[in-house]
Amino acid sequence: MTPAVARPMPAGLAWRPDGQVVLSGPLLRLAQACDEAWTVLAGRWPAEPEDHPAMLDAEALQAVDFLTSFPHLATFACGLDPAEENLGEFTTRPLDETGVRLTRLAPVREVLTPAACYHVYVHHRGEALSGPRYVTTRNTCFRRETHYEPLRRQWAFRMREIVCLGDRREVTGFLRAATDLVTALFRELALPVGWAAATDPFFRPTRSPKYLAQRLSPTKHEAAYRDLAIASVNLHEDTFGDAYEITRHGRPATTGCVAFGLERWLYALTDRYGPAPAGWPDVVAAARRVTAVAVAS
């Protein structure tokens, strides 16, 4: 991967070397505007908003082989075994030179959210859809990486998704329309972004047959600003419908989503327009313009 070129950090960004950021001031307001813009796009269908917790049940996540395929990215929610002697042993020396010195853990049953849309499929488990269902959701996501860079690659980051559940025709139609709409937003913002077929970074080539299948028939397309993917359009076929018994016309539903990485959009916008807020575009107004055109056409 080409290393990021050093550039002025926008005001309101505080970087933590463990792969997390703090946003404040104008940069936080730009982040809020980006998320509002994406909810404007979601209104094109319209998508019902859902607000999900930070953790997913590990057993439910493993229904789609997440822990088998992606153990290197998982972040687990854990706690100490509450037995008094265990807690007492921990408090005698909670930290050492390597970090927190854990004693015996309580059973680990939760995984911190790896992607916002997973919650949607688990939440709608067992539903028989009478028509296509559109959902939008946002979450803080966690993915372990080999290295971290401010706004580009983080352990914790925000993701907004627009999700469609239905039959294959309904979902592929949604993904085509979503691609067109997001492309129109890029043009409106004068962001030089290109779409390309991609393999999901979750899939490890030496371990997952899904990687080869995706190379042969791409189901993921990424929108890249320079060398950085800032949005993606994903066709899951019936993977989630089958795993969570979501049906359409009596068969496992097809699902698809369009995903936006909030911090990466902040990187692209402040790289394109500079670190000073006076030069930043009105992303909400841009989203309203392109959505109005899409609805009217």
CSV table of N, CA and C in Angstrom, one decimal, residues 113-278:
chain,number,residue,atom,x,y,z
A,113,THR,N,-18.8,-4.6,17.3
A,113,THR,CA,-19.4,-4.6,15.9
A,113,THR,C,-18.2,-4.5,14.9
A,114,PRO,N,-18.2,-5.4,13.9
A,114,PRO,CA,-17.2,-5.3,12.8
A,114,PRO,C,-17.7,-4.6,11.6
A,115,ALA,N,-19.0,-4.6,11.4
A,115,ALA,CA,-19.6,-3.8,10.3
A,115,ALA,C,-21.1,-3.5,10.7
A,116,ALA,N,-21.5,-2.3,10.4
A,116,ALA,CA,-22.8,-1.9,10.9
A,116,ALA,C,-24.0,-2.8,10.4
A,117,CYS,N,-23.9,-3.3,9.2
A,117,CYS,CA,-25.1,-4.0,8.7
A,117,CYS,C,-25.3,-5.4,9.3
A,118,TYR,N,-24.3,-6.0,9.9
A,118,TYR,CA,-24.5,-7.3,10.6
A,118,TYR,C,-25.7,-7.3,11.5
A,119,HIS,N,-25.8,-6.2,12.3
A,119,HIS,CA,-27.0,-6.1,13.2
A,119,HIS,C,-28.3,-6.2,12.5
A,120,VAL,N,-28.4,-5.6,11.3
A,120,VAL,CA,-29.7,-5.6,10.6
A,120,VAL,C,-30.2,-7.1,10.4
A,121,TYR,N,-29.3,-7.9,9.9
A,121,TYR,CA,-29.7,-9.3,9.5
A,121,TYR,C,-30.0,-10.1,10.8
A,122,VAL,N,-29.3,-9.9,11.8
A,122,VAL,CA,-29.6,-10.6,13.1
A,122,VAL,C,-30.9,-10.1,13.6
A,123,HIS,N,-31.2,-8.8,13.6
A,123,HIS,CA,-32.4,-8.3,14.1
A,123,HIS,C,-33.6,-8.8,13.4
A,124,HIS,N,-33.5,-9.0,12.0
A,124,HIS,CA,-34.6,-9.4,11.2
A,124,HIS,C,-34.7,-10.9,11.0
A,125,ARG,N,-34.0,-11.6,11.9
A,125,ARG,CA,-33.9,-13.1,11.8
A,125,ARG,C,-35.4,-13.7,11.8
A,126,GLY,N,-35.6,-14.6,10.9
A,126,GLY,CA,-36.9,-15.3,10.9
A,126,GLY,C,-38.0,-14.6,10.2
A,127,GLU,N,-37.8,-13.4,9.6
A,127,GLU,CA,-38.8,-12.7,9.0
A,127,GLU,C,-39.1,-13.2,7.6
A,128,ALA,N,-40.4,-13.2,7.2
A,128,ALA,CA,-40.9,-13.5,5.9
A,128,ALA,C,-41.2,-12.2,5.2
A,129,LEU,N,-40.4,-11.7,4.3
A,129,LEU,CA,-40.6,-10.4,3.7
A,129,LEU,C,-41.8,-10.4,2.7
A,130,SER,N,-42.7,-9.4,2.9
A,130,SER,CA,-43.7,-9.3,1.9
A,130,SER,C,-43.3,-8.3,0.7
A,131,GLY,N,-42.2,-7.7,0.9
A,131,GLY,CA,-41.7,-6.8,-0.2
A,131,GLY,C,-40.3,-6.5,0.2
A,132,PRO,N,-39.6,-5.7,-0.6
A,132,PRO,CA,-38.2,-5.3,-0.2
A,132,PRO,C,-38.2,-4.5,1.0
A,133,ARG,N,-37.2,-4.7,1.9
A,133,ARG,CA,-37.1,-3.9,3.1
A,133,ARG,C,-35.8,-3.1,3.0
A,134,TYR,N,-35.9,-1.8,3.3
A,134,TYR,CA,-34.8,-0.9,3.2
A,134,TYR,C,-34.5,-0.3,4.7
A,135,VAL,N,-33.3,-0.4,5.1
A,135,VAL,CA,-32.9,0.0,6.4
A,135,VAL,C,-31.6,0.8,6.3
A,136,THR,N,-31.5,1.8,7.2
A,136,THR,CA,-30.3,2.5,7.3
A,136,THR,C,-29.9,2.5,8.8
A,137,THR,N,-28.6,2.3,9.0
A,137,THR,CA,-28.1,2.2,10.4
A,137,THR,C,-26.6,2.7,10.5
A,138,ARG,N,-26.2,3.2,11.6
A,138,ARG,CA,-24.9,3.7,11.8
A,138,ARG,C,-24.3,3.0,13.1
A,139,ASN,N,-23.1,2.7,13.1
A,139,ASN,CA,-22.5,2.2,14.3
A,139,ASN,C,-21.0,2.5,14.4
A,140,THR,N,-20.4,2.4,15.6
A,140,THR,CA,-19.0,2.4,15.7
A,140,THR,C,-18.5,1.0,15.5
A,141,CYS,N,-17.6,0.9,14.5
A,141,CYS,CA,-17.1,-0.5,14.2
A,141,CYS,C,-15.6,-0.7,14.6
A,142,PHE,N,-15.3,-1.9,14.8
A,142,PHE,CA,-13.9,-2.2,15.4
A,142,PHE,C,-13.3,-3.3,14.5
A,143,ARG,N,-12.1,-3.0,14.0
A,143,ARG,CA,-11.3,-4.0,13.2
A,143,ARG,C,-9.8,-3.9,13.6
A,144,ARG,N,-9.3,-5.0,14.1
A,144,ARG,CA,-7.9,-5.0,14.3
A,144,ARG,C,-7.1,-4.9,13.0
A,145,GLU,N,-6.0,-4.1,13.0
A,145,GLU,CA,-5.2,-4.0,11.8
A,145,GLU,C,-3.7,-4.1,12.2
A,146,THR,N,-2.9,-4.2,11.2
A,146,THR,CA,-1.5,-4.3,11.4
A,146,THR,C,-0.8,-3.0,11.7
A,147,HIS,N,-1.5,-1.9,11.3
A,147,HIS,CA,-1.0,-0.6,11.5
A,147,HIS,C,-2.2,0.4,11.4
A,148,TYR,N,-2.1,1.6,11.9
A,148,TYR,CA,-3.1,2.6,11.9
A,148,TYR,C,-2.6,3.9,11.4
A,149,GLU,N,-3.5,4.7,10.7
A,149,GLU,CA,-3.2,6.0,10.2
A,149,GLU,C,-4.5,6.9,10.5
A,150,PRO,N,-4.3,8.1,10.9
A,150,PRO,CA,-5.4,9.0,11.2
A,150,PRO,C,-6.4,9.2,10.1
A,151,LEU,N,-7.6,8.9,10.3
A,151,LEU,CA,-8.7,9.0,9.4
A,151,LEU,C,-8.7,8.0,8.3
A,152,ARG,N,-7.6,7.3,8.1
A,152,ARG,CA,-7.5,6.4,6.9
A,152,ARG,C,-7.7,4.9,7.4
A,153,ARG,N,-7.1,4.6,8.4
A,153,ARG,CA,-7.1,3.2,8.9
A,153,ARG,C,-7.1,3.2,10.4
A,154,GLN,N,-8.2,2.7,11.0
A,154,GLN,CA,-8.4,2.9,12.5
A,154,GLN,C,-8.9,1.6,13.1
A,155,TRP,N,-8.6,1.4,14.3
A,155,TRP,CA,-9.2,0.3,15.1
A,155,TRP,C,-10.7,0.5,15.3
A,156,ALA,N,-11.1,1.7,15.7
A,156,ALA,CA,-12.5,2.1,15.9
A,156,ALA,C,-12.8,3.2,14.9
A,157,PHE,N,-13.9,3.0,14.2
A,157,PHE,CA,-14.3,4.0,13.2
A,157,PHE,C,-15.8,4.0,13.0
A,158,ARG,N,-16.4,5.0,12.4
A,158,ARG,CA,-17.8,5.1,12.3
A,158,ARG,C,-18.2,4.7,10.9
A,159,MET,N,-19.3,4.0,10.8
A,159,MET,CA,-19.8,3.5,9.5
A,159,MET,C,-21.3,3.7,9.4
A,160,ARG,N,-21.8,4.3,8.3
A,160,ARG,CA,-23.2,4.4,8.0
A,160,ARG,C,-23.5,3.5,6.8
A,161,GLU,N,-24.6,2.7,6.9
A,161,GLU,CA,-24.9,1.8,5.8
A,161,GLU,C,-26.4,2.0,5.5
A,162,ILE,N,-26.7,1.7,4.2
A,162,ILE,CA,-28.1,1.6,3.7
A,162,ILE,C,-28.2,0.2,3.2
A,163,VAL,N,-29.2,-0.6,3.7
A,163,VAL,CA,-29.3,-2.0,3.4
A,163,VAL,C,-30.6,-2.3,2.7
A,164,CYS,N,-30.6,-3.3,1.8
A,164,CYS,CA,-31.8,-3.8,1.2
A,164,CYS,C,-31.9,-5.3,1.4
A,165,LEU,N,-33.0,-5.7,1.8
A,165,LEU,CA,-33.4,-7.2,1.9
A,165,LEU,C,-34.5,-7.4,1.0
A,166,GLY,N,-34.4,-8.4,0.1
A,166,GLY,CA,-35.5,-8.7,-0.8
A,166,GLY,C,-35.1,-9.9,-1.7
A,167,ASP,N,-35.7,-9.9,-2.9
A,167,ASP,CA,-35.2,-11.0,-3.8
A,167,ASP,C,-34.1,-10.4,-4.6
A,168,ARG,N,-33.4,-11.2,-5.4
A,168,ARG,CA,-32.2,-10.8,-6.1
A,168,ARG,C,-32.4,-9.6,-7.0
A,169,ARG,N,-33.6,-9.6,-7.8
A,169,ARG,CA,-33.8,-8.5,-8.7
A,169,ARG,C,-34.0,-7.2,-7.9
A,170,GLU,N,-34.7,-7.3,-6.8
A,170,GLU,CA,-34.9,-6.1,-6.0
A,170,GLU,C,-33.6,-5.5,-5.4
A,171,VAL,N,-32.8,-6.4,-4.9
A,171,VAL,CA,-31.5,-6.0,-4.3
A,171,VAL,C,-30.5,-5.5,-5.4
A,172,THR,N,-30.4,-6.2,-6.5
A,172,THR,CA,-29.5,-5.7,-7.5
A,172,THR,C,-29.9,-4.4,-8.1
A,173,GLY,N,-31.3,-4.2,-8.2
A,173,GLY,CA,-31.8,-2.9,-8.6
A,173,GLY,C,-31.4,-1.8,-7.6
A,174,PHE,N,-31.6,-2.1,-6.4
A,174,PHE,CA,-31.2,-1.1,-5.3
A,174,PHE,C,-29.7,-0.8,-5.4
A,175,LEU,N,-28.9,-1.8,-5.6
A,175,LEU,CA,-27.4,-1.5,-5.7
A,175,LEU,C,-27.0,-0.7,-6.9
A,176,ARG,N,-27.7,-0.9,-8.0
A,176,ARG,CA,-27.4,-0.1,-9.2
A,176,ARG,C,-27.8,1.4,-8.9
A,177,ALA,N,-29.0,1.6,-8.4
A,177,ALA,CA,-29.5,2.9,-8.1
A,177,ALA,C,-28.6,3.6,-7.0
A,178,ALA,N,-28.2,2.8,-6.0
A,178,ALA,CA,-27.3,3.4,-5.0
A,178,ALA,C,-26.0,3.8,-5.6
A,179,THR,N,-25.4,3.0,-6.4
A,179,THR,CA,-24.1,3.3,-7.1
A,179,THR,C,-24.3,4.6,-7.9
A,180,ASP,N,-25.4,4.7,-8.6
A,180,ASP,CA,-25.6,6.0,-9.4
A,180,ASP,C,-25.7,7.2,-8.5
A,181,LEU,N,-26.5,7.0,-7.4
A,181,LEU,CA,-26.7,8.1,-6.5
A,181,LEU,C,-25.4,8.6,-5.8
A,182,VAL,N,-24.7,7.6,-5.3
A,182,VAL,CA,-23.4,8.0,-4.7
A,182,VAL,C,-22.4,8.6,-5.7
A,183,THR,N,-22.4,8.1,-6.9
A,183,THR,CA,-21.5,8.7,-7.9
A,183,THR,C,-21.9,10.1,-8.2
A,184,ALA,N,-23.3,10.4,-8.2
A,184,ALA,CA,-23.7,11.7,-8.5
A,184,ALA,C,-23.3,12.6,-7.3
A,185,LEU,N,-23.3,12.1,-6.1
A,185,LEU,CA,-22.8,12.9,-5.0
A,185,LEU,C,-21.3,13.2,-5.1
A,186,PHE,N,-20.5,12.3,-5.5
A,186,PHE,CA,-19.1,12.5,-5.7
A,186,PHE,C,-18.9,13.7,-6.8
A,187,ARG,N,-19.7,13.6,-7.9
A,187,ARG,CA,-19.6,14.6,-8.9
A,187,ARG,C,-20.0,16.0,-8.3
A,188,GLU,N,-21.1,16.0,-7.6
A,188,GLU,CA,-21.6,17.3,-7.0
A,188,GLU,C,-20.5,17.9,-6.1
A,189,LEU,N,-19.8,17.0,-5.4
A,189,LEU,CA,-18.7,17.5,-4.4
A,189,LEU,C,-17.4,17.7,-5.1
A,190,ALA,N,-17.3,17.4,-6.4
A,190,ALA,CA,-16.1,17.5,-7.1
A,190,ALA,C,-15.0,16.7,-6.5
A,191,LEU,N,-15.3,15.5,-6.0
A,191,LEU,CA,-14.4,14.5,-5.4
A,191,LEU,C,-14.0,13.6,-6.5
A,192,PRO,N,-12.7,13.5,-6.9
A,192,PRO,CA,-12.2,12.5,-7.9
A,192,PRO,C,-12.2,11.1,-7.3
A,193,VAL,N,-13.3,10.4,-7.6
A,193,VAL,CA,-13.4,9.0,-7.0
A,193,VAL,C,-13.7,8.1,-8.2
A,194,GLY,N,-13.1,6.9,-8.1
A,194,GLY,CA,-13.4,5.9,-9.1
A,194,GLY,C,-13.8,4.6,-8.5
A,195,TRP,N,-14.7,3.9,-9.2
A,195,TRP,CA,-15.2,2.6,-8.7
A,195,TRP,C,-14.4,1.4,-9.3
A,196,ALA,N,-14.2,0.4,-8.5
A,196,ALA,CA,-13.4,-0.8,-9.0
A,196,ALA,C,-13.9,-2.0,-8.2
A,197,ALA,N,-13.9,-3.1,-8.9
A,197,ALA,CA,-14.2,-4.4,-8.2
A,197,ALA,C,-13.2,-4.7,-7.2
A,198,ALA,N,-13.6,-5.2,-6.1
A,198,ALA,CA,-12.6,-5.5,-5.0
A,198,ALA,C,-12.9,-6.8,-4.3
A,199,THR,N,-11.9,-7.4,-3.7
A,199,THR,CA,-12.2,-8.5,-2.8
A,199,THR,C,-12.3,-7.9,-1.4
A,200,ASP,N,-13.2,-8.5,-0.7
A,200,ASP,CA,-13.5,-8.1,0.7
A,200,ASP,C,-12.3,-8.2,1.5
A,201,PRO,N,-11.8,-7.2,2.2
A,201,PRO,CA,-10.6,-7.3,3.0
A,201,PRO,C,-10.7,-8.3,4.1
A,202,PHE,N,-12.0,-8.7,4.4
A,202,PHE,CA,-12.2,-9.7,5.5
A,202,PHE,C,-11.7,-11.1,5.1
A,203,PHE,N,-11.7,-11.3,3.8
A,203,PHE,CA,-11.4,-12.7,3.3
A,203,PHE,C,-9.9,-12.9,3.2
A,204,ARG,N,-9.4,-13.9,3.9
A,204,ARG,CA,-8.0,-14.2,3.9
A,204,ARG,C,-7.7,-15.3,2.7
A,205,PRO,N,-6.9,-14.9,1.7
A,205,PRO,CA,-6.8,-15.8,0.5
A,205,PRO,C,-6.4,-17.2,0.8
A,206,THR,N,-5.6,-17.4,1.8
A,206,THR,CA,-5.1,-18.8,2.1
A,206,THR,C,-6.1,-19.6,2.9
A,207,ARG,N,-7.2,-19.0,3.4
A,207,ARG,CA,-8.1,-19.7,4.3
A,207,ARG,C,-9.5,-19.7,3.8
A,208,SER,N,-9.9,-18.8,3.0
A,208,SER,CA,-11.3,-18.7,2.7
A,208,SER,C,-11.6,-18.9,1.2
A,209,PRO,N,-12.4,-20.0,0.9
A,209,PRO,CA,-12.8,-20.2,-0.5
A,209,PRO,C,-13.7,-19.1,-1.1
A,210,LYS,N,-14.3,-18.3,-0.2
A,210,LYS,CA,-15.1,-17.1,-0.6
A,210,LYS,C,-14.2,-16.1,-1.4
A,211,TYR,N,-13.0,-16.0,-1.0
A,211,TYR,CA,-12.1,-15.1,-1.7
A,211,TYR,C,-12.0,-15.4,-3.2
A,212,LEU,N,-11.7,-16.7,-3.5
A,212,LEU,CA,-11.6,-17.1,-4.9
A,212,LEU,C,-12.9,-16.8,-5.6
A,213,ALA,N,-14.1,-17.2,-5.0
A,213,ALA,CA,-15.4,-17.0,-5.6
A,213,ALA,C,-15.6,-15.5,-5.9
A,214,GLN,N,-15.1,-14.6,-5.0
A,214,GLN,CA,-15.3,-13.2,-5.2
A,214,GLN,C,-14.4,-12.7,-6.4
A,215,ARG,N,-13.2,-13.3,-6.5
A,215,ARG,CA,-12.3,-12.9,-7.6
A,215,ARG,C,-13.0,-13.3,-8.9
A,216,LEU,N,-13.6,-14.4,-9.0
A,216,LEU,CA,-14.2,-14.9,-10.2
A,216,LEU,C,-15.5,-14.1,-10.6
A,217,SER,N,-16.3,-13.8,-9.6
A,217,SER,CA,-17.5,-13.1,-9.8
A,217,SER,C,-17.7,-12.0,-8.8
A,218,PRO,N,-17.1,-10.8,-9.0
A,218,PRO,CA,-17.0,-9.7,-8.0
A,218,PRO,C,-18.4,-9.3,-7.5
A,219,THR,N,-18.5,-9.3,-6.2
A,219,THR,CA,-19.8,-8.9,-5.5
A,219,THR,C,-19.5,-7.6,-4.7
A,220,LYS,N,-18.3,-7.1,-4.7
A,220,LYS,CA,-18.0,-5.9,-3.9
A,220,LYS,C,-17.4,-4.9,-4.8
A,221,HIS,N,-17.8,-3.7,-4.8
A,221,HIS,CA,-17.2,-2.6,-5.6
A,221,HIS,C,-16.9,-1.4,-4.6
A,222,GLU,N,-15.7,-1.0,-4.7
A,222,GLU,CA,-15.3,0.1,-3.8
A,222,GLU,C,-15.1,1.4,-4.6
A,223,ALA,N,-15.5,2.5,-4.0
A,223,ALA,CA,-15.2,3.9,-4.5
A,223,ALA,C,-14.0,4.4,-3.8
A,224,ALA,N,-12.9,4.6,-4.6
A,224,ALA,CA,-11.6,5.0,-4.0
A,224,ALA,C,-11.3,6.5,-4.3
A,225,TYR,N,-11.0,7.2,-3.3
A,225,TYR,CA,-10.4,8.6,-3.5
A,225,TYR,C,-8.9,8.4,-3.4
A,226,ARG,N,-8.2,8.6,-4.5
A,226,ARG,CA,-6.8,8.3,-4.6
A,226,ARG,C,-6.6,6.8,-4.3
A,227,ASP,N,-5.9,6.5,-3.2
A,227,ASP,CA,-5.7,5.1,-2.9
A,227,ASP,C,-6.6,4.6,-1.8
A,228,LEU,N,-7.6,5.4,-1.4
A,228,LEU,CA,-8.4,5.1,-0.2
A,228,LEU,C,-9.8,4.8,-0.5
A,229,ALA,N,-10.3,3.6,-0.2
A,229,ALA,CA,-11.7,3.3,-0.4
A,229,ALA,C,-12.6,4.0,0.7
A,230,ILE,N,-13.5,4.9,0.2
A,230,ILE,CA,-14.3,5.7,1.1
A,230,ILE,C,-15.8,5.2,1.1
A,231,ALA,N,-16.2,4.3,0.2
A,231,ALA,CA,-17.5,3.8,0.2
A,231,ALA,C,-17.5,2.5,-0.6
A,232,SER,N,-18.4,1.6,-0.3
A,232,SER,CA,-18.5,0.4,-1.1
A,232,SER,C,-19.9,0.0,-1.3
A,233,VAL,N,-20.1,-0.8,-2.4
A,233,VAL,CA,-21.4,-1.4,-2.7
A,233,VAL,C,-21.3,-2.9,-2.7
A,234,ASN,N,-22.1,-3.6,-1.9
A,234,ASN,CA,-21.9,-5.0,-1.7
A,234,ASN,C,-23.1,-5.9,-1.9
A,235,LEU,N,-23.0,-6.9,-2.7
A,235,LEU,CA,-24.0,-7.9,-2.9
A,235,LEU,C,-23.7,-9.2,-2.1
A,236,HIS,N,-24.5,-9.5,-1.2
A,236,HIS,CA,-24.2,-10.7,-0.3
A,236,HIS,C,-24.9,-12.0,-0.8
A,237,GLU,N,-25.6,-11.9,-2.0
A,237,GLU,CA,-26.5,-13.0,-2.4
A,237,GLU,C,-27.4,-13.4,-1.3
A,238,ASP,N,-27.5,-14.7,-1.0
A,238,ASP,CA,-28.4,-15.2,0.1
A,238,ASP,C,-27.7,-15.6,1.3
A,239,THR,N,-26.4,-15.2,1.5
A,239,THR,CA,-25.6,-15.6,2.6
A,239,THR,C,-26.4,-15.3,4.0
A,240,PHE,N,-26.8,-14.0,4.1
A,240,PHE,CA,-27.4,-13.7,5.4
A,240,PHE,C,-28.9,-14.1,5.5
A,241,GLY,N,-29.6,-14.1,4.3
A,241,GLY,CA,-30.9,-14.7,4.3
A,241,GLY,C,-31.0,-16.1,4.7
A,242,ASP,N,-30.0,-16.9,4.3
A,242,ASP,CA,-30.0,-18.3,4.6
A,242,ASP,C,-29.6,-18.5,6.1
A,243,ALA,N,-28.6,-17.8,6.5
A,243,ALA,CA,-28.1,-18.0,7.9
A,243,ALA,C,-29.1,-17.6,8.9
A,244,TYR,N,-29.9,-16.5,8.6
A,244,TYR,CA,-30.8,-16.0,9.6
A,244,TYR,C,-32.2,-16.2,9.3
A,245,GLU,N,-32.5,-17.1,8.3
A,245,GLU,CA,-33.8,-17.5,8.0
A,245,GLU,C,-34.7,-16.4,7.6
A,246,ILE,N,-34.2,-15.4,6.9
A,246,ILE,CA,-35.0,-14.3,6.3
A,246,ILE,C,-35.4,-14.7,4.9
A,247,THR,N,-36.7,-14.7,4.7
A,247,THR,CA,-37.2,-15.2,3.4
A,247,THR,C,-37.9,-14.1,2.6
A,248,ARG,N,-37.9,-14.4,1.3
A,248,ARG,CA,-38.7,-13.6,0.3
A,248,ARG,C,-39.2,-14.5,-0.7
A,249,HIS,N,-40.5,-14.6,-1.0
A,249,HIS,CA,-41.2,-15.5,-1.9
A,249,HIS,C,-40.9,-17.0,-1.4
A,250,GLY,N,-40.8,-17.2,-0.1
A,250,GLY,CA,-40.5,-18.5,0.4
A,250,GLY,C,-39.1,-19.1,0.3
A,251,ARG,N,-38.2,-18.2,-0.2
A,251,ARG,CA,-36.8,-18.6,-0.4
A,251,ARG,C,-35.9,-17.7,0.4
A,252,PRO,N,-34.7,-18.1,0.8
A,252,PRO,CA,-33.8,-17.2,1.5
A,252,PRO,C,-33.6,-15.9,0.8
A,253,ALA,N,-33.7,-14.8,1.5
A,253,ALA,CA,-33.7,-13.5,0.9
A,253,ALA,C,-32.2,-13.2,0.5
A,254,THR,N,-32.2,-12.3,-0.6
A,254,THR,CA,-30.9,-11.7,-1.0
A,254,THR,C,-30.7,-10.4,-0.2
A,255,THR,N,-29.5,-10.1,0.1
A,255,THR,CA,-29.2,-8.8,0.8
A,255,THR,C,-28.1,-8.1,0.1
A,256,GLY,N,-28.1,-6.8,0.3
A,256,GLY,CA,-27.0,-5.9,-0.3
A,256,GLY,C,-27.0,-4.6,0.5
A,257,CYS,N,-25.8,-4.0,0.5
A,257,CYS,CA,-25.7,-2.7,1.2
A,257,CYS,C,-24.7,-1.8,0.5
A,258,VAL,N,-24.9,-0.5,0.8
A,258,VAL,CA,-23.9,0.5,0.5
A,258,VAL,C,-23.4,1.1,1.8
A,259,ALA,N,-22.1,1.1,1.9
A,259,ALA,CA,-21.4,1.5,3.2
A,259,ALA,C,-20.6,2.7,3.0
A,260,PHE,N,-20.6,3.6,4.0
A,260,PHE,CA,-19.8,4.8,4.0
A,260,PHE,C,-18.9,4.8,5.2
A,261,GLY,N,-17.6,5.1,5.1
A,261,GLY,CA,-16.7,5.2,6.2
A,261,GLY,C,-16.5,6.7,6.6
A,262,LEU,N,-17.0,7.0,7.7
A,262,LEU,CA,-17.1,8.5,8.1
A,262,LEU,C,-15.7,9.1,8.1
A,263,GLU,N,-14.8,8.5,8.9
A,263,GLU,CA,-13.5,9.1,9.0
A,263,GLU,C,-12.8,9.2,7.6
A,264,ARG,N,-13.0,8.2,6.8
A,264,ARG,CA,-12.3,8.3,5.5
A,264,ARG,C,-12.9,9.4,4.6
A,265,TRP,N,-14.2,9.7,4.8
A,265,TRP,CA,-14.8,10.8,4.0
A,265,TRP,C,-14.1,12.1,4.6
A,266,LEU,N,-13.9,12.2,5.9
A,266,LEU,CA,-13.3,13.4,6.4
A,266,LEU,C,-11.9,13.5,5.8
A,267,TYR,N,-11.2,12.4,5.7
A,267,TYR,CA,-9.9,12.5,5.1
A,267,TYR,C,-10.0,13.0,3.6
A,268,ALA,N,-10.9,12.4,2.8
A,268,ALA,CA,-11.0,12.8,1.4
A,268,ALA,C,-11.4,14.3,1.3
A,269,LEU,N,-12.4,14.7,2.1
A,269,LEU,CA,-12.8,16.1,1.9
A,269,LEU,C,-11.8,17.1,2.4
A,270,THR,N,-11.0,16.8,3.5
A,270,THR,CA,-10.0,17.8,3.9
A,270,THR,C,-8.8,17.7,3.1
A,271,ASP,N,-8.5,16.6,2.4
A,271,ASP,CA,-7.4,16.5,1.5
A,271,ASP,C,-7.8,17.3,0.2
A,272,ARG,N,-9.0,17.1,-0.3
A,272,ARG,CA,-9.4,17.8,-1.5
A,272,ARG,C,-9.5,19.3,-1.3
A,273,TYR,N,-10.1,19.7,-0.2
A,273,TYR,CA,-10.4,21.1,0.0
A,273,TYR,C,-9.5,21.9,1.1
A,274,GLY,N,-8.6,21.1,1.7
A,274,GLY,CA,-7.7,21.7,2.6
A,274,GLY,C,-8.2,21.6,4.0
A,275,PRO,N,-7.3,21.9,5.0
A,275,PRO,CA,-7.7,21.7,6.4
A,275,PRO,C,-8.6,22.9,7.0
A,276,ALA,N,-8.7,24.0,6.3
A,276,ALA,CA,-9.5,25.1,6.8
A,276,ALA,C,-11.0,24.9,6.5
A,277,PRO,N,-11.8,25.1,7.5
A,277,PRO,CA,-13.3,24.9,7.3
A,277,PRO,C,-13.9,25.8,6.3
A,278,ALA,N,-13.4,27.0,6.1
A,278,ALA,CA,-14.0,27.9,5.1
A,278,ALA,C,-14.0,27.3,3.7
